[in-house]
mmCIF file with all atom_site columns, C-alpha atoms in Angstrom:
data_model
loop_
_atom_site.group_PDB
_atom_site.id
_atom_site.type_symbol
_atom_site.label_atom_id
_atom_site.label_alt_id
_atom_site.label_comp_id
_atom_site.label_asym_id
_atom_site.label_entity_id
_atom_site.label_seq_id
_atom_site.pdbx_PDB_ins_code
_atom_site.Cartn_x
_atom_site.Cartn_y
_atom_site.Cartn_z
_atom_site.occupancy
_atom_site.B_iso_or_equiv
_atom_site.pdbx_formal_charge
_atom_site.auth_seq_id
_atom_site.auth_comp_id
_atom_site.auth_asym_id
_atom_site.auth_atom_id
_atom_site.pdbx_PDB_model_num
ATOM 1   C CA . MET R 1 1   ? 1.861   12.383  -13.357 1.00 77.00 ? 881  MET R CA 1
ATOM 2   C CA . ASP R 1 2   ? -1.664  10.996  -13.190 1.00 93.00 ? 882  ASP R CA 1
ATOM 3   C CA . VAL R 1 3   ? -2.699  9.913   -9.688  1.00 97.00 ? 883  VAL R CA 1
ATOM 4   C CA . ARG R 1 4   ? -6.406  9.354   -9.193  1.00 97.00 ? 884  ARG R CA 1
ATOM 5   C CA . LEU R 1 5   ? -9.050  7.144   -7.668  1.00 97.00 ? 885  LEU R CA 1
ATOM 6   C CA . ALA R 1 6   ? -9.120  3.734   -9.296  1.00 98.00 ? 886  ALA R CA 1
ATOM 7   C CA . THR R 1 7   ? -12.210 2.614   -11.190 1.00 98.00 ? 887  THR R CA 1
ATOM 8   C CA . ALA R 1 8   ? -13.563 -0.803  -12.124 1.00 98.00 ? 888  ALA R CA 1
ATOM 9   C CA . ALA R 1 9   ? -12.106 -0.297  -15.604 1.00 98.00 ? 889  ALA R CA 1
ATOM 10  C CA . ASP R 1 10  ? -8.626  -0.239  -14.001 1.00 98.00 ? 890  ASP R CA 1
ATOM 11  C CA . LEU R 1 11  ? -9.032  -3.679  -12.418 1.00 98.00 ? 891  LEU R CA 1
ATOM 12  C CA . PRO R 1 12  ? -6.996  -5.684  -14.988 1.00 97.00 ? 892  PRO R CA 1
ATOM 13  C CA . GLU R 1 13  ? -4.002  -3.385  -14.611 1.00 97.00 ? 893  GLU R CA 1
ATOM 14  C CA . LEU R 1 14  ? -4.413  -3.216  -10.830 1.00 97.00 ? 894  LEU R CA 1
ATOM 15  C CA . MET R 1 15  ? -4.341  -6.997  -10.730 1.00 97.00 ? 895  MET R CA 1
ATOM 16  C CA . ARG R 1 16  ? -1.081  -6.993  -12.714 1.00 96.00 ? 896  ARG R CA 1
ATOM 17  C CA . LEU R 1 17  ? 0.412   -4.566  -10.199 1.00 95.00 ? 897  LEU R CA 1
ATOM 18  C CA . ALA R 1 18  ? -0.933  -6.645  -7.290  1.00 94.00 ? 898  ALA R CA 1
ATOM 19  C CA . HIS R 1 19  ? 0.680   -9.717  -8.863  1.00 92.00 ? 899  HIS R CA 1
ATOM 20  C CA . ASP R 1 20  ? 4.021   -7.898  -9.087  1.00 90.00 ? 900  ASP R CA 1
ATOM 21  C CA . PHE R 1 21  ? 3.689   -6.723  -5.471  1.00 87.00 ? 901  PHE R CA 1
ATOM 22  C CA . HIS R 1 22  ? 2.732   -10.220 -4.298  1.00 85.00 ? 902  HIS R CA 1
ATOM 23  C CA . PHE R 1 23  ? 5.878   -11.720 -5.812  1.00 82.00 ? 903  PHE R CA 1
ATOM 24  C CA . ALA R 1 24  ? 8.179   -8.885  -4.814  1.00 81.00 ? 904  ALA R CA 1
ATOM 25  C CA . MET R 1 25  ? 7.140   -9.025  -1.165  1.00 77.00 ? 905  MET R CA 1
ATOM 26  C CA . LYS R 1 26  ? 7.745   -12.770 -1.216  1.00 73.00 ? 906  LYS R CA 1
ATOM 27  C CA . ALA R 1 27  ? 4.147   -13.496 -0.194  1.00 71.00 ? 907  ALA R CA 1
ATOM 28  C CA . LYS R 1 28  ? 4.412   -16.750 -2.121  1.00 70.00 ? 908  LYS R CA 1
ATOM 29  C CA . LYS R 1 29  ? 6.118   -18.293 0.872   1.00 73.00 ? 909  LYS R CA 1
ATOM 30  C CA . TYR R 1 30  ? 2.799   -17.827 2.691   1.00 78.00 ? 910  TYR R CA 1
ATOM 31  C CA . ALA R 1 31  ? 0.431   -18.368 -0.244  1.00 82.00 ? 911  ALA R CA 1
ATOM 32  C CA . LEU R 1 32  ? 0.827   -18.909 -3.968  1.00 83.00 ? 912  LEU R CA 1
ATOM 33  C CA . TRP R 1 33  ? -0.519  -16.219 -6.308  1.00 86.00 ? 913  TRP R CA 1
ATOM 34  C CA . GLU R 1 34  ? -2.991  -18.750 -7.698  1.00 86.00 ? 914  GLU R CA 1
ATOM 35  C CA . ASP R 1 35  ? -4.405  -19.180 -4.186  1.00 86.00 ? 915  ASP R CA 1
ATOM 36  C CA . SER R 1 36  ? -4.364  -15.437 -3.475  1.00 89.00 ? 916  SER R CA 1
ATOM 37  C CA . GLU R 1 37  ? -5.649  -13.905 -6.707  1.00 93.00 ? 917  GLU R CA 1
ATOM 38  C CA . VAL R 1 38  ? -9.321  -14.128 -5.674  1.00 95.00 ? 918  VAL R CA 1
ATOM 39  C CA . GLY R 1 39  ? -8.542  -12.408 -2.378  1.00 94.00 ? 919  GLY R CA 1
ATOM 40  C CA . TRP R 1 40  ? -6.552  -9.670  -4.085  1.00 95.00 ? 920  TRP R CA 1
ATOM 41  C CA . ARG R 1 41  ? -9.397  -9.083  -6.558  1.00 97.00 ? 921  ARG R CA 1
ATOM 42  C CA . ALA R 1 42  ? -11.997 -8.905  -3.773  1.00 97.00 ? 922  ALA R CA 1
ATOM 43  C CA . TRP R 1 43  ? -9.856  -6.477  -1.753  1.00 97.00 ? 923  TRP R CA 1
ATOM 44  C CA . ILE R 1 44  ? -9.159  -4.173  -4.706  1.00 97.00 ? 924  ILE R CA 1
ATOM 45  C CA . GLU R 1 45  ? -12.829 -4.235  -5.773  1.00 98.00 ? 925  GLU R CA 1
ATOM 46  C CA . ALA R 1 46  ? -13.885 -3.347  -2.202  1.00 98.00 ? 926  ALA R CA 1
ATOM 47  C CA . CYS R 1 47  ? -11.405 -0.456  -2.163  1.00 97.00 ? 927  CYS R CA 1
ATOM 48  C CA . ILE R 1 48  ? -12.651 0.796   -5.545  1.00 98.00 ? 928  ILE R CA 1
ATOM 49  C CA . ALA R 1 49  ? -16.232 0.651   -4.229  1.00 97.00 ? 929  ALA R CA 1
ATOM 50  C CA . GLY R 1 50  ? -15.280 3.191   -1.571  1.00 95.00 ? 930  GLY R CA 1
ATOM 51  C CA . GLY R 1 51  ? -16.939 3.697   1.778   1.00 95.00 ? 931  GLY R CA 1
ATOM 52  C CA . ASP R 1 52  ? -14.281 3.148   4.412   1.00 97.00 ? 932  ASP R CA 1
ATOM 53  C CA . LYS R 1 53  ? -11.709 1.967   1.834   1.00 98.00 ? 933  LYS R CA 1
ATOM 54  C CA . ILE R 1 54  ? -9.880  3.587   -1.054  1.00 98.00 ? 934  ILE R CA 1
ATOM 55  C CA . CYS R 1 55  ? -7.775  2.552   -4.030  1.00 98.00 ? 935  CYS R CA 1
ATOM 56  C CA . ILE R 1 56  ? -5.491  5.239   -5.465  1.00 98.00 ? 936  ILE R CA 1
ATOM 57  C CA . TYR R 1 57  ? -3.959  4.552   -8.862  1.00 98.00 ? 937  TYR R CA 1
ATOM 58  C CA . SER R 1 58  ? -1.253  5.896   -11.117 1.00 97.00 ? 938  SER R CA 1
ATOM 59  C CA . PRO R 1 59  ? -2.072  4.192   -14.427 1.00 96.00 ? 939  PRO R CA 1
ATOM 60  C CA . GLY R 1 60  ? 0.243   1.330   -15.201 1.00 93.00 ? 940  GLY R CA 1
ATOM 61  C CA . VAL R 1 61  ? 2.825   2.130   -12.544 1.00 95.00 ? 941  VAL R CA 1
ATOM 62  C CA . ALA R 1 62  ? 1.480   2.315   -8.984  1.00 95.00 ? 942  ALA R CA 1
ATOM 63  C CA . PHE R 1 63  ? -1.394  1.741   -6.622  1.00 96.00 ? 943  PHE R CA 1
ATOM 64  C CA . CYS R 1 64  ? -2.267  2.145   -2.984  1.00 95.00 ? 944  CYS R CA 1
ATOM 65  C CA . THR R 1 65  ? -5.080  0.800   -0.859  1.00 96.00 ? 945  THR R CA 1
ATOM 66  C CA . ALA R 1 66  ? -6.088  2.084   2.540   1.00 96.00 ? 946  ALA R CA 1
ATOM 67  C CA . VAL R 1 67  ? -8.834  1.689   5.093   1.00 96.00 ? 947  VAL R CA 1
ATOM 68  C CA . CYS R 1 68  ? -10.370 4.230   7.461   1.00 97.00 ? 948  CYS R CA 1
ATOM 69  C CA . GLY R 1 69  ? -11.716 3.352   10.886  1.00 96.00 ? 949  GLY R CA 1
ATOM 70  C CA . SER R 1 70  ? -11.491 3.900   14.601  1.00 94.00 ? 950  SER R CA 1
ATOM 71  C CA . ALA R 1 71  ? -8.154  3.222   16.224  1.00 88.00 ? 951  ALA R CA 1
ATOM 72  C CA . PHE R 1 72  ? -8.360  -0.006  18.215  1.00 87.00 ? 952  PHE R CA 1
ATOM 73  C CA . TRP R 1 73  ? -6.885  1.730   21.248  1.00 88.00 ? 953  TRP R CA 1
ATOM 74  C CA . ASN R 1 74  ? -9.340  4.660   21.241  1.00 92.00 ? 954  ASN R CA 1
ATOM 75  C CA . PRO R 1 75  ? -12.571 4.582   19.220  1.00 92.00 ? 955  PRO R CA 1
ATOM 76  C CA . ALA R 1 76  ? -12.668 8.396   19.199  1.00 93.00 ? 956  ALA R CA 1
ATOM 77  C CA . VAL R 1 77  ? -9.499  8.489   17.098  1.00 93.00 ? 957  VAL R CA 1
ATOM 78  C CA . VAL R 1 78  ? -10.281 8.105   13.399  1.00 96.00 ? 958  VAL R CA 1
ATOM 79  C CA . ALA R 1 79  ? -7.306  6.734   11.510  1.00 94.00 ? 959  ALA R CA 1
ATOM 80  C CA . VAL R 1 80  ? -6.425  5.819   7.937   1.00 95.00 ? 960  VAL R CA 1
ATOM 81  C CA . TYR R 1 81  ? -4.133  2.845   7.531   1.00 93.00 ? 961  TYR R CA 1
ATOM 82  C CA . GLU R 1 82  ? -2.310  2.191   4.255   1.00 92.00 ? 962  GLU R CA 1
ATOM 83  C CA . THR R 1 83  ? -2.502  -1.496  3.430   1.00 91.00 ? 963  THR R CA 1
ATOM 84  C CA . VAL R 1 84  ? -0.590  -1.590  0.129   1.00 91.00 ? 964  VAL R CA 1
ATOM 85  C CA . LEU R 1 85  ? 1.620   1.024   -1.498  1.00 91.00 ? 965  LEU R CA 1
ATOM 86  C CA . TRP R 1 86  ? 3.367   -0.264  -4.620  1.00 91.00 ? 966  TRP R CA 1
ATOM 87  C CA . VAL R 1 87  ? 5.300   1.654   -7.244  1.00 91.00 ? 967  VAL R CA 1
ATOM 88  C CA . ASP R 1 88  ? 6.801   -0.309  -10.120 1.00 91.00 ? 968  ASP R CA 1
ATOM 89  C CA . PRO R 1 89  ? 10.565  -0.463  -9.436  1.00 88.00 ? 969  PRO R CA 1
ATOM 90  C CA . LYS R 1 90  ? 11.327  1.121   -12.852 1.00 90.00 ? 970  LYS R CA 1
ATOM 91  C CA . GLU R 1 91  ? 9.189   4.145   -11.904 1.00 91.00 ? 971  GLU R CA 1
ATOM 92  C CA . ARG R 1 92  ? 10.531  4.824   -8.420  1.00 88.00 ? 972  ARG R CA 1
ATOM 93  C CA . GLY R 1 93  ? 12.186  8.113   -7.594  1.00 89.00 ? 973  GLY R CA 1
ATOM 94  C CA . LYS R 1 94  ? 9.802   10.139  -9.781  1.00 93.00 ? 974  LYS R CA 1
ATOM 95  C CA . GLY R 1 95  ? 7.543   11.474  -7.018  1.00 93.00 ? 975  GLY R CA 1
ATOM 96  C CA . ILE R 1 96  ? 4.716   8.997   -7.592  1.00 94.00 ? 976  ILE R CA 1
ATOM 97  C CA . ALA R 1 97  ? 4.660   7.750   -3.990  1.00 92.00 ? 977  ALA R CA 1
ATOM 98  C CA . THR R 1 98  ? 4.632   11.365  -2.763  1.00 94.00 ? 978  THR R CA 1
ATOM 99  C CA . GLU R 1 99  ? 1.584   12.109  -4.907  1.00 96.00 ? 979  GLU R CA 1
ATOM 100 C CA . ILE R 1 100 ? -0.173  8.942   -3.800  1.00 95.00 ? 980  ILE R CA 1
ATOM 101 C CA . ILE R 1 101 ? 0.449   9.767   -0.140  1.00 94.00 ? 981  ILE R CA 1
ATOM 102 C CA . ALA R 1 102 ? -0.860  13.307  -0.733  1.00 96.00 ? 982  ALA R CA 1
ATOM 103 C CA . ALA R 1 103 ? -4.043  11.840  -2.232  1.00 97.00 ? 983  ALA R CA 1
ATOM 104 C CA . MET R 1 104 ? -4.372  9.472   0.714   1.00 95.00 ? 984  MET R CA 1
ATOM 105 C CA . ASP R 1 105 ? -3.868  12.400  3.103   1.00 95.00 ? 985  ASP R CA 1
ATOM 106 C CA . ALA R 1 106 ? -6.620  14.392  1.360   1.00 97.00 ? 986  ALA R CA 1
ATOM 107 C CA . TRP R 1 107 ? -8.966  11.404  1.623   1.00 97.00 ? 987  TRP R CA 1
ATOM 108 C CA . ALA R 1 108 ? -8.076  11.025  5.313   1.00 96.00 ? 988  ALA R CA 1
ATOM 109 C CA . ARG R 1 109 ? -8.970  14.683  5.940   1.00 96.00 ? 989  ARG R CA 1
ATOM 110 C CA . ALA R 1 110 ? -12.263 14.245  4.079   1.00 97.00 ? 990  ALA R CA 1
ATOM 111 C CA . LYS R 1 111 ? -13.016 11.220  6.289   1.00 96.00 ? 991  LYS R CA 1
ATOM 112 C CA . GLY R 1 112 ? -12.337 13.252  9.439   1.00 96.00 ? 992  GLY R CA 1
ATOM 113 C CA . ALA R 1 113 ? -9.254  11.220  10.315  1.00 96.00 ? 993  ALA R CA 1
ATOM 114 C CA . THR R 1 114 ? -6.685  12.602  12.698  1.00 94.00 ? 994  THR R CA 1
ATOM 115 C CA . MET R 1 115 ? -4.034  9.981   12.006  1.00 93.00 ? 995  MET R CA 1
ATOM 116 C CA . LEU R 1 116 ? -2.522  8.547   8.821   1.00 94.00 ? 996  LEU R CA 1
ATOM 117 C CA . ALA R 1 117 ? -0.349  5.445   9.100   1.00 90.00 ? 997  ALA R CA 1
ATOM 118 C CA . VAL R 1 118 ? 1.893   4.399   6.213   1.00 89.00 ? 998  VAL R CA 1
ATOM 119 C CA . GLY R 1 119 ? 4.133   1.377   6.472   1.00 80.00 ? 999  GLY R CA 1
ATOM 120 C CA . ARG R 1 120 ? 7.248   0.377   4.655   1.00 71.00 ? 1000 ARG R CA 1
ATOM 121 C CA . SER R 1 121 ? 8.709   -3.034  4.195   1.00 62.00 ? 1001 SER R CA 1
ATOM 122 C CA . TYR R 1 122 ? 12.070  -3.980  5.535   1.00 53.00 ? 1002 TYR R CA 1
ATOM 123 C CA . ASP R 1 123 ? 13.884  -5.030  2.393   1.00 48.00 ? 1003 ASP R CA 1
ATOM 124 C CA . MET R 1 124 ? 11.828  -8.005  1.351   1.00 46.00 ? 1004 MET R CA 1
ATOM 125 C CA . GLY R 1 125 ? 13.430  -8.034  -2.060  1.00 46.00 ? 1005 GLY R CA 1
ATOM 126 C CA . GLN R 1 126 ? 10.948  -5.570  -3.538  1.00 47.00 ? 1006 GLN R CA 1
ATOM 127 C CA . GLY R 1 127 ? 13.594  -3.854  -5.581  1.00 51.00 ? 1007 GLY R CA 1
ATOM 128 C CA . GLY R 1 128 ? 13.322  -0.777  -3.408  1.00 58.00 ? 1008 GLY R CA 1
ATOM 129 C CA . LYS R 1 129 ? 15.595  0.723   -0.859  1.00 65.00 ? 1009 LYS R CA 1
ATOM 130 C CA . PRO R 1 130 ? 14.069  0.865   2.636   1.00 70.00 ? 1010 PRO R CA 1
ATOM 131 C CA . LYS R 1 131 ? 16.220  3.869   3.526   1.00 77.00 ? 1011 LYS R CA 1
ATOM 132 C CA . ASP R 1 132 ? 14.753  5.788   0.546   1.00 80.00 ? 1012 ASP R CA 1
ATOM 133 C CA . MET R 1 133 ? 11.229  5.159   1.829   1.00 80.00 ? 1013 MET R CA 1
ATOM 134 C CA . ASP R 1 134 ? 12.316  6.164   5.345   1.00 81.00 ? 1014 ASP R CA 1
ATOM 135 C CA . ARG R 1 135 ? 13.632  9.466   3.974   1.00 85.00 ? 1015 ARG R CA 1
ATOM 136 C CA . LEU R 1 136 ? 10.441  10.077  1.997   1.00 86.00 ? 1016 LEU R CA 1
ATOM 137 C CA . LEU R 1 137 ? 8.169   9.386   4.969   1.00 86.00 ? 1017 LEU R CA 1
ATOM 138 C CA . GLN R 1 138 ? 10.269  11.557  7.278   1.00 88.00 ? 1018 GLN R CA 1
ATOM 139 C CA . LYS R 1 139 ? 10.248  14.353  4.672   1.00 91.00 ? 1019 LYS R CA 1
ATOM 140 C CA . LEU R 1 140 ? 6.448   14.078  4.667   1.00 90.00 ? 1020 LEU R CA 1
ATOM 141 C CA . LYS R 1 141 ? 6.463   14.446  8.497   1.00 90.00 ? 1021 LYS R CA 1
ATOM 142 C CA . PHE R 1 142 ? 5.776   10.803  9.372   1.00 86.00 ? 1022 PHE R CA 1
ATOM 143 C CA . ALA R 1 143 ? 7.481   9.427   12.471  1.00 85.00 ? 1023 ALA R CA 1
ATOM 144 C CA . PRO R 1 144 ? 8.385   5.761   13.003  1.00 82.00 ? 1024 PRO R CA 1
ATOM 145 C CA . HIS R 1 145 ? 6.292   4.120   15.701  1.00 79.00 ? 1025 HIS R CA 1
ATOM 146 C CA . GLU R 1 146 ? 6.759   0.396   15.407  1.00 74.00 ? 1026 GLU R CA 1
ATOM 147 C CA . LYS R 1 147 ? 8.598   -2.302  13.564  1.00 70.00 ? 1027 LYS R CA 1
ATOM 148 C CA . ILE R 1 148 ? 6.737   -5.444  12.549  1.00 69.00 ? 1028 ILE R CA 1
ATOM 149 C CA . TYR R 1 149 ? 8.403   -8.822  12.188  1.00 68.00 ? 1029 TYR R CA 1
ATOM 150 C CA . SER R 1 150 ? 6.823   -11.827 10.534  1.00 68.00 ? 1030 SER R CA 1
ATOM 151 C CA . ARG R 1 151 ? 7.510   -15.539 10.187  1.00 68.00 ? 1031 ARG R CA 1
ATOM 152 C CA . MET R 1 152 ? 5.713   -18.739 9.375   1.00 69.00 ? 1032 MET R CA 1
ATOM 153 C CA . VAL R 1 153 ? 3.634   -20.148 12.226  1.00 80.00 ? 1033 VAL R CA 1
ATOM 154 C CA . THR R 1 154 ? 5.301   -23.260 13.597  1.00 76.00 ? 1034 THR R CA 1
#
């Protein structure tokens, strides 16, 4: 399985995956793809450029973006926060997410981070099984710390 840093040449395929993620997570109820595509492109390009961001890619099937910075609650704590982790539903269960998380962990160590935070959606219709992701994260020694709820602002 090929898991590597994304390059600018990967952008068209990354945008296809971002499109799939956008629809699967039901983001369209907050913003249409047509209104979000520019933002997605800018974010992915910034992650490809590096620095305090990263884009990890498994050609044609998965991608992950993450950012490294000080924890808001203690600037001495350097943390890496996953912002997107998407594996095409047809490719799940093949160890791709495990490899992506391992690559993110290696990057976190290289950045001097002491904490790695990976989220998982509560069944938003992404074709995945939240319990499967829970098992994977627990197997990789992650512990749950918070649950995030969202809704439209009224």
